[in-house]
PDB file of C-alpha atoms in Angstrom:
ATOM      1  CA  UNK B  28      35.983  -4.081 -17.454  1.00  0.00           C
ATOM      2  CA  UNK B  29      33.725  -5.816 -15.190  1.00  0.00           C
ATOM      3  CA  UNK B  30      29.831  -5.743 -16.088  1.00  0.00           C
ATOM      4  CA  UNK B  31      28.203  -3.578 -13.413  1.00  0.00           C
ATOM      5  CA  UNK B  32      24.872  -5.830 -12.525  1.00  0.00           C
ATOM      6  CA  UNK B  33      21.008  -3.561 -12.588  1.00  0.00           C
ATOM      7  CA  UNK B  34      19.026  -5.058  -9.369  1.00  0.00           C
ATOM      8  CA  UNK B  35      15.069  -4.292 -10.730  1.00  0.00           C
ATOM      9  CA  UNK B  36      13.267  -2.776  -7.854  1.00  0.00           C
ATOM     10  CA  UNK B  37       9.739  -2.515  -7.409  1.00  0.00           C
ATOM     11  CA  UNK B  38       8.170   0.449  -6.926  1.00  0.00           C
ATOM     12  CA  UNK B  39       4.233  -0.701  -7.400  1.00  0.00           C
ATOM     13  CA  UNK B  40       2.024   0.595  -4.928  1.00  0.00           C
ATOM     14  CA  UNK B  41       2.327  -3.077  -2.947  1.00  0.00           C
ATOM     15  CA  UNK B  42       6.015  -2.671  -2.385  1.00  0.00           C
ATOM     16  CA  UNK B  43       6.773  -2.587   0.898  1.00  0.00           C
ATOM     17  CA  UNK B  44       9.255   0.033   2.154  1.00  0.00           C
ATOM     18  CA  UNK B  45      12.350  -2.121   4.143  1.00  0.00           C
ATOM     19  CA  UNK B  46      15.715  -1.141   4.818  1.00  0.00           C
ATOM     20  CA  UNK B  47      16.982  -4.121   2.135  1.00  0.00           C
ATOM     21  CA  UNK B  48      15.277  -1.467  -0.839  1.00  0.00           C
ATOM     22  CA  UNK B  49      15.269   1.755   0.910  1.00  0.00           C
ATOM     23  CA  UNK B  50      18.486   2.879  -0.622  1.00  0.00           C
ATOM     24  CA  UNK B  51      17.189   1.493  -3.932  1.00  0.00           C
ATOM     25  CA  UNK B  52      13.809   2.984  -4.091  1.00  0.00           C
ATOM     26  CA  UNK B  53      15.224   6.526  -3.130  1.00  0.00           C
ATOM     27  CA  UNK B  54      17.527   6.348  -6.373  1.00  0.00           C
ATOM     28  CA  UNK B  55      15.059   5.398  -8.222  1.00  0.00           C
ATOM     29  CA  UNK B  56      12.403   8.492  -7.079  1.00  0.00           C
ATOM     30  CA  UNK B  57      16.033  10.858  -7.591  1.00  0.00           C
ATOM     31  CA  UNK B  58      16.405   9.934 -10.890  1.00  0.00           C
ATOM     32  CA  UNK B  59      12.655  10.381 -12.085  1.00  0.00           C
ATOM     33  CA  UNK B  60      12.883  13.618 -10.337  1.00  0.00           C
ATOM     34  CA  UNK B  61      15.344  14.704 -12.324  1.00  0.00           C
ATOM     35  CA  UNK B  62      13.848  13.300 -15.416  1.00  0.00           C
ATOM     36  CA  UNK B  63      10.938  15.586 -14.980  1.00  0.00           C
ATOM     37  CA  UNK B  64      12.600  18.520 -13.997  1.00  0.00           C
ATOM     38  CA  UNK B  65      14.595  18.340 -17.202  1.00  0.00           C
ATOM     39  CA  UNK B  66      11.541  17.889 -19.235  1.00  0.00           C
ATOM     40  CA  UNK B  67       9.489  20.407 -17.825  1.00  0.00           C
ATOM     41  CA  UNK B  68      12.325  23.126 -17.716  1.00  0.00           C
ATOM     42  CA  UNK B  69      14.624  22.226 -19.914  1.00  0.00           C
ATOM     43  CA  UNK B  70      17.337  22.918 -17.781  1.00  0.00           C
ATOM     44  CA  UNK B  71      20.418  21.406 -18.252  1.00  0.00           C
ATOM     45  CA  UNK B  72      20.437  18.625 -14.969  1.00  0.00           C
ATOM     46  CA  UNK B  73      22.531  16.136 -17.115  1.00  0.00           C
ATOM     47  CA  UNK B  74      25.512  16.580 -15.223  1.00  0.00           C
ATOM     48  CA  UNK B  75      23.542  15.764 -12.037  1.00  0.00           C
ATOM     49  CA  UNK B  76      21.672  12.775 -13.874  1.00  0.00           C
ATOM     50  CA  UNK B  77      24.740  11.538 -14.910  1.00  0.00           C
ATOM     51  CA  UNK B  78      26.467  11.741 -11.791  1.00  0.00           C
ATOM     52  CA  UNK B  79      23.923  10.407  -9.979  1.00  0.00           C
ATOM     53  CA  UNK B  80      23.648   7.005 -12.049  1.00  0.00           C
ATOM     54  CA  UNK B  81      27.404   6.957 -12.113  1.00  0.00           C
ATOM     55  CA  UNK B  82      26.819   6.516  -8.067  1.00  0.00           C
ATOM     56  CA  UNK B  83      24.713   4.048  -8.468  1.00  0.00           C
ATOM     57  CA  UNK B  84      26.172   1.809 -10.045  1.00  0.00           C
ATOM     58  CA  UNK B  85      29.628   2.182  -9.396  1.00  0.00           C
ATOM     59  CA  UNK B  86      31.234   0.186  -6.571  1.00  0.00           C
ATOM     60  CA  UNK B  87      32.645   3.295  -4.355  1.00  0.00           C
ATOM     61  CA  UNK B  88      35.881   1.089  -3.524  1.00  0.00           C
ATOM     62  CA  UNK B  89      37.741   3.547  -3.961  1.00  0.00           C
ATOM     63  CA  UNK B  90      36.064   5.597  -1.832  1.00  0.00           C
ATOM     64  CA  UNK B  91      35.658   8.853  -3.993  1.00  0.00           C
ATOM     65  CA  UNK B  92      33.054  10.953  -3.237  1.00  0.00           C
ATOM     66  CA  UNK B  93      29.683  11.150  -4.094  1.00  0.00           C
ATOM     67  CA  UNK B  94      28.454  13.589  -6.818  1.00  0.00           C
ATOM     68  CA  UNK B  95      25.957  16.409  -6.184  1.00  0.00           C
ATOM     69  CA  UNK B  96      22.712  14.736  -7.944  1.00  0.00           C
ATOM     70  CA  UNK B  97      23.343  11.911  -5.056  1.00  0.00           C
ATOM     71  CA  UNK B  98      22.079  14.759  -2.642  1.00  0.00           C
ATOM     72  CA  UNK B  99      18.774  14.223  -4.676  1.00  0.00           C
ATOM     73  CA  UNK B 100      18.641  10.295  -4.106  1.00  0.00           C
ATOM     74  CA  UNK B 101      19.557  10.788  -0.046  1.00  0.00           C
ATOM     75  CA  UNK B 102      16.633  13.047   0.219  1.00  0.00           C
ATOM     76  CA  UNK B 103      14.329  10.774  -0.689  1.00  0.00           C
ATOM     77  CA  UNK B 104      15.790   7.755   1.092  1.00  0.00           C
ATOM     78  CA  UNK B 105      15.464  10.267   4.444  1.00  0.00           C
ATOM     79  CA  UNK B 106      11.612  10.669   3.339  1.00  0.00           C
ATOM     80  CA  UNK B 107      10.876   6.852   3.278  1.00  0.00           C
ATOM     81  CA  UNK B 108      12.801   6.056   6.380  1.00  0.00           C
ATOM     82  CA  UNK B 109       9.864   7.634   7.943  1.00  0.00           C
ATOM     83  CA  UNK B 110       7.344   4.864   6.409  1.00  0.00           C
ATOM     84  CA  UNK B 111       9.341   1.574   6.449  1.00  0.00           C
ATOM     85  CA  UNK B 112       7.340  -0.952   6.930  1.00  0.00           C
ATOM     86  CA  UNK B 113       4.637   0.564   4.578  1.00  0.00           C
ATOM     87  CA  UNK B 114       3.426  -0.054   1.435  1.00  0.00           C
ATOM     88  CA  UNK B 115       4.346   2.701  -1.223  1.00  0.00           C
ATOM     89  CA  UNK B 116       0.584   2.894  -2.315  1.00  0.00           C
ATOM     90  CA  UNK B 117      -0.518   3.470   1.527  1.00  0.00           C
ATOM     91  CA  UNK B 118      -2.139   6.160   1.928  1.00  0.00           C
ATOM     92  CA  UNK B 119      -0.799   9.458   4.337  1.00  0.00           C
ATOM     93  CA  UNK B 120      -1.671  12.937   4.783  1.00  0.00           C
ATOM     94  CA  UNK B 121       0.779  15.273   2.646  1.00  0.00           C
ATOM     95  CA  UNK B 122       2.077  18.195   3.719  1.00  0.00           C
ATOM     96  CA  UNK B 123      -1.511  20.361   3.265  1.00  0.00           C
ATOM     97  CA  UNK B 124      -3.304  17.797   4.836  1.00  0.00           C
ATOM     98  CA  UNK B 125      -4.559  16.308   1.870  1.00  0.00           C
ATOM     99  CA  UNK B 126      -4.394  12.191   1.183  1.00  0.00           C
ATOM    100  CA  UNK B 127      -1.758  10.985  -1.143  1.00  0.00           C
ATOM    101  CA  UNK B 128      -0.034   7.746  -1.498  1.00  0.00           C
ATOM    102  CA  UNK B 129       3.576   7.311   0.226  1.00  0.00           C
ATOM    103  CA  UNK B 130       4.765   7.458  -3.253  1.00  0.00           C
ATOM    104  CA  UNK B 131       3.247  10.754  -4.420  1.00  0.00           C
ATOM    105  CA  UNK B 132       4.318  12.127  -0.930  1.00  0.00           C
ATOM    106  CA  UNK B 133       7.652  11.240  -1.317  1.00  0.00           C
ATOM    107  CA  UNK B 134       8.372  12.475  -5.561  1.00  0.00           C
ATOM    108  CA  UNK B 135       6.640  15.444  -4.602  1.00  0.00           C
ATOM    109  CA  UNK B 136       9.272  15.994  -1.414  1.00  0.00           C
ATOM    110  CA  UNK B 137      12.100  15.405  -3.693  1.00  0.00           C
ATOM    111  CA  UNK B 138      11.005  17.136  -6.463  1.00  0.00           C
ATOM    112  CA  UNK B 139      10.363  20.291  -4.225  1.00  0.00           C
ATOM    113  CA  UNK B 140      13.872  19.717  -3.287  1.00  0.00           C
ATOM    114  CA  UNK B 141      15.586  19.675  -7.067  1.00  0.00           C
ATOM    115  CA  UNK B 142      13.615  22.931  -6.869  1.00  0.00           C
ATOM    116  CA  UNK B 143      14.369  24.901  -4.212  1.00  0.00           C
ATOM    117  CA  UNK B 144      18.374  23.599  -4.790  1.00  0.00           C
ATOM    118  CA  UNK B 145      18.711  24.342  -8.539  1.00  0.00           C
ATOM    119  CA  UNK B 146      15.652  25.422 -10.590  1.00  0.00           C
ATOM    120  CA  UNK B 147      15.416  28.358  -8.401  1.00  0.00           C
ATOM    121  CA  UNK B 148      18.627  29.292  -8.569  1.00  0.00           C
ATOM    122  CA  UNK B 149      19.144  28.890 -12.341  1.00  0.00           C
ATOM    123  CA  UNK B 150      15.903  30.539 -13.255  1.00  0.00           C
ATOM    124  CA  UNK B 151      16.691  34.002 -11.342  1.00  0.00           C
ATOM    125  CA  UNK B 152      20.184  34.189 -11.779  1.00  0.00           C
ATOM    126  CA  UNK B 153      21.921  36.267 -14.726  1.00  0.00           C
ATOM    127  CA  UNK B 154      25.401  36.589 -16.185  1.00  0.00           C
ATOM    128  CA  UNK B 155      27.299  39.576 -15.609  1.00  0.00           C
ATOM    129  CA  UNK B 156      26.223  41.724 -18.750  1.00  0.00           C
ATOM    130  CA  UNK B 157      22.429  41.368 -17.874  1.00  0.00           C
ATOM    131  CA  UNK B 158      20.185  43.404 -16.089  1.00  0.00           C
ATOM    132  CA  UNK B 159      18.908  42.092 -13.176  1.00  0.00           C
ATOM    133  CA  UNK B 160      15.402  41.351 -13.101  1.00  0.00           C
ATOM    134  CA  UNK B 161      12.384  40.208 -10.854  1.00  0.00           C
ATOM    135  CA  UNK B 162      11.522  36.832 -11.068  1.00  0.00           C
ATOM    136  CA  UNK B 163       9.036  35.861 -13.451  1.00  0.00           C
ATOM    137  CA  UNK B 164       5.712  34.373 -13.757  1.00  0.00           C
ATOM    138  CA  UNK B 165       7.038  30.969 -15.063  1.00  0.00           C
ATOM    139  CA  UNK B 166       9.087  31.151 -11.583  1.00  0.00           C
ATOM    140  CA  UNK B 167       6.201  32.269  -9.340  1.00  0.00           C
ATOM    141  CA  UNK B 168       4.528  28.846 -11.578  1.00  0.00           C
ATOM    142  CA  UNK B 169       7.038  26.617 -10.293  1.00  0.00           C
ATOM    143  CA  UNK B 170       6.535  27.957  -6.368  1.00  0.00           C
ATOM    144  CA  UNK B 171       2.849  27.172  -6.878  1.00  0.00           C
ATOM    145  CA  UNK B 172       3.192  23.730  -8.148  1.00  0.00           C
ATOM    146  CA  UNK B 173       1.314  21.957  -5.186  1.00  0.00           C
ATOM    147  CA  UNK B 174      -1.880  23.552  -6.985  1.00  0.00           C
ATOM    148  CA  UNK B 175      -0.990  21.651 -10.681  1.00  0.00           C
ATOM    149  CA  UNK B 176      -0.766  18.441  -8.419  1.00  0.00           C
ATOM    150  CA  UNK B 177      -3.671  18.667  -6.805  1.00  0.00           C
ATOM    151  CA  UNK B 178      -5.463  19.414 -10.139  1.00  0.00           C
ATOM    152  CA  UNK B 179      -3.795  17.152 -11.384  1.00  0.00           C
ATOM    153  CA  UNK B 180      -4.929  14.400  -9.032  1.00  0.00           C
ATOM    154  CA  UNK B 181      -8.698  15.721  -9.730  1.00  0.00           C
ATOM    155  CA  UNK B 182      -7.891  14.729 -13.039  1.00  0.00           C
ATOM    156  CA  UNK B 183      -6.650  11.427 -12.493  1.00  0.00           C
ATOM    157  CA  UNK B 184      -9.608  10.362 -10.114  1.00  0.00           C
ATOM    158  CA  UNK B 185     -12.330  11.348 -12.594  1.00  0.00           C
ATOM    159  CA  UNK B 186     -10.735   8.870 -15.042  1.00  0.00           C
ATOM    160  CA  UNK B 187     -11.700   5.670 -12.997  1.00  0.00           C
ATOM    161  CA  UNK B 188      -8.209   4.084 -13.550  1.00  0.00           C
ATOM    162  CA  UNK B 189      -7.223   0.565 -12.937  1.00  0.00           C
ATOM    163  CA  UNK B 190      -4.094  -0.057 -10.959  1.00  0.00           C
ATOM    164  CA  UNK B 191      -1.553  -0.716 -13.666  1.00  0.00           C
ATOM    165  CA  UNK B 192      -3.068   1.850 -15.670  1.00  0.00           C
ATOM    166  CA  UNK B 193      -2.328   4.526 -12.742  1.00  0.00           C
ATOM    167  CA  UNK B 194       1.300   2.738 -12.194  1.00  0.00           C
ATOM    168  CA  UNK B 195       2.223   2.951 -15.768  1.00  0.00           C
ATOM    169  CA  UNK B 196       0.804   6.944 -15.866  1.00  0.00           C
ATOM    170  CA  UNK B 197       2.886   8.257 -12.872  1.00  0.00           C
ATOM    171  CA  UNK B 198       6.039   6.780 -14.612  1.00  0.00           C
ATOM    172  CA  UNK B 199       5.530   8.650 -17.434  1.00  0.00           C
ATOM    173  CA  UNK B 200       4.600  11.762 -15.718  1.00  0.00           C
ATOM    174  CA  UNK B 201       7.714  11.821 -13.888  1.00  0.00           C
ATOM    175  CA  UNK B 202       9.883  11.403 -17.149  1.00  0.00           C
ATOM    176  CA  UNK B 203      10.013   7.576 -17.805  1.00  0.00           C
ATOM    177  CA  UNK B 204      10.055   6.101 -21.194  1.00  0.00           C
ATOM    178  CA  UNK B 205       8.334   3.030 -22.747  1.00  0.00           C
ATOM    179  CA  UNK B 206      11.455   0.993 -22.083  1.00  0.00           C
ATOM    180  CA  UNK B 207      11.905   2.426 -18.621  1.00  0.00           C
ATOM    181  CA  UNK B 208       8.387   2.069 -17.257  1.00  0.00           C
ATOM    182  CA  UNK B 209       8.280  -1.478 -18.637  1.00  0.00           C
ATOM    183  CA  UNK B 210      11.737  -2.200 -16.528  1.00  0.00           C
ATOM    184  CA  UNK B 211      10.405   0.029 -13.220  1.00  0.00           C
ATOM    185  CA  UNK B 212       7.129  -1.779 -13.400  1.00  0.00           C
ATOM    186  CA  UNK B 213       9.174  -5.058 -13.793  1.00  0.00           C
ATOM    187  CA  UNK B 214       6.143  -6.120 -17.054  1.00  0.00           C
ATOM    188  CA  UNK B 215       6.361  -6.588 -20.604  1.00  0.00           C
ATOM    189  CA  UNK B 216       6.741  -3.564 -23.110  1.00  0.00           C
ATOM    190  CA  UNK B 217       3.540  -4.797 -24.098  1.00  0.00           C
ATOM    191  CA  UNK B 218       1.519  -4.368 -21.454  1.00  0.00           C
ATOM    192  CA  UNK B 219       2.724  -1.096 -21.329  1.00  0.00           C
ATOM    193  CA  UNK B 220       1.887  -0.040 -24.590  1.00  0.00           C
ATOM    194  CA  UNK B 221      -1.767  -1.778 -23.801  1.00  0.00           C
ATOM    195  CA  UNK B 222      -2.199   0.346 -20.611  1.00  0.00           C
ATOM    196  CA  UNK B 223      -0.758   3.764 -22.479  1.00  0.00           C
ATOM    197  CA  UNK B 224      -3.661   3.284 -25.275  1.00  0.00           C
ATOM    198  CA  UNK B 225      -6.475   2.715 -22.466  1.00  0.00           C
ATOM    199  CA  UNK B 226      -5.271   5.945 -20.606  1.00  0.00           C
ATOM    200  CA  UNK B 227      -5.438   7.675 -23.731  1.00  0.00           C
ATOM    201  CA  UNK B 228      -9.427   6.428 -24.441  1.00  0.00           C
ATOM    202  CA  UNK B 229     -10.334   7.281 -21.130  1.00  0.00           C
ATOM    203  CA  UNK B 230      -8.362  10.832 -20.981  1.00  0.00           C
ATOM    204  CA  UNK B 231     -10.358  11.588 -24.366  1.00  0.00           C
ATOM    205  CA  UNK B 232     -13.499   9.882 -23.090  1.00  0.00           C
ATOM    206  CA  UNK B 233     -13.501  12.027 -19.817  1.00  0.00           C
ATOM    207  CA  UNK B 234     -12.492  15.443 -20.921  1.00  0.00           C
ATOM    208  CA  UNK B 235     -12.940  16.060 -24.657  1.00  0.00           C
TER     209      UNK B 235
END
């Protein structure tokens, strides 16, 4: 079997958006979509995760088709065709108006995408020998997310972070692991673990 090579991409708030990682970057902002989504819901997305790295890193010589999670990773390459040229951590108006980096912008877009597509769906549907019922608070939650961001945001600002401290944070609110952030960040496990016990100091420094 031939061994199927990983390309690191940087996704720091210097990258530059080009149309060598476009492709690239949008996989990457898929998969921590769906990362997140299957934390916070515990839905099960693992056939979509899994079909969705299986398309990226599988040659396609074959031509088969792509899976369904690959939808996920094409949205978010159509979102950052709009900003090539820019820097992920430039900052843009969102879609209230409100400043955000490219990168926020964009995991927000896709993640109200995974949304709308299948949380929605899965949350208000029912099998056959269920009454049907109104959609529930947890769902009317979900719809309202763009308020948890922006609170969350408020959050994040009061704490006075550093810039690797607020790189290694949004990996690990959007689902990463140790290992993972350390390989999207492209540093050592290390610093990582370093940054994780600052944000923790400051989080209990600022709010408890």
């Amino acid at each position: 079997m031939e061994k199927i090579t990983v390309t690191k991409i940087d996704v720091g708030d210097d990258a530059v958006i080009t149309a060598n990682n476009i492709i690239r970057m949008g996989e990457v902002f898929a998969l921590c979509s769906l990362k997140y989504r299957i934390t916070r819901t515990g839905i099960n997305f693992h056939r979509l995760y899994q079909g969705l790295i299986h398309d990226i890193y599988s040659k396609k010589d074959n031509l088969d088709p792509y899976t369904d999670g690959y939808d996920i990773a094409n949205t978010a390459i159509v979102f950052l065709c709009q900003h090539i040229g820019k820097r992920l951590g430039d900052i843009i108006p969102d879609r209230y108006g409100k400043s955000a980096t490219i990168r926020q912008c964009c995991f927000r877009y896709v993640d109200s995408y995974v949304f709308r597509q299948y949380v929605a769906p899965s949350e208000s549907s029912v099998s056959l020998d269920e009454t049907i019922k109104l959609p529930t608070s947890d769902l009317e939650n979900y719809i309202s997310s763009e308020d948890d961001y922006n609170a969350v945001d408020r959050k994040i600002s009061e704490m006075n972070l550093t810039q690797s401290e607020n790189n290694v944070l949004e990996c690990y609110m959007c689902g990463l692991g140790h290992v993972e952030t350390a390989k999207t960040l492209n540093v050592n496990r290390t610093t990582v673990w370093r940054c994780r016990q600052r944000l923790i100091k400051k989080y209990n420094k600022t709010f408890r």
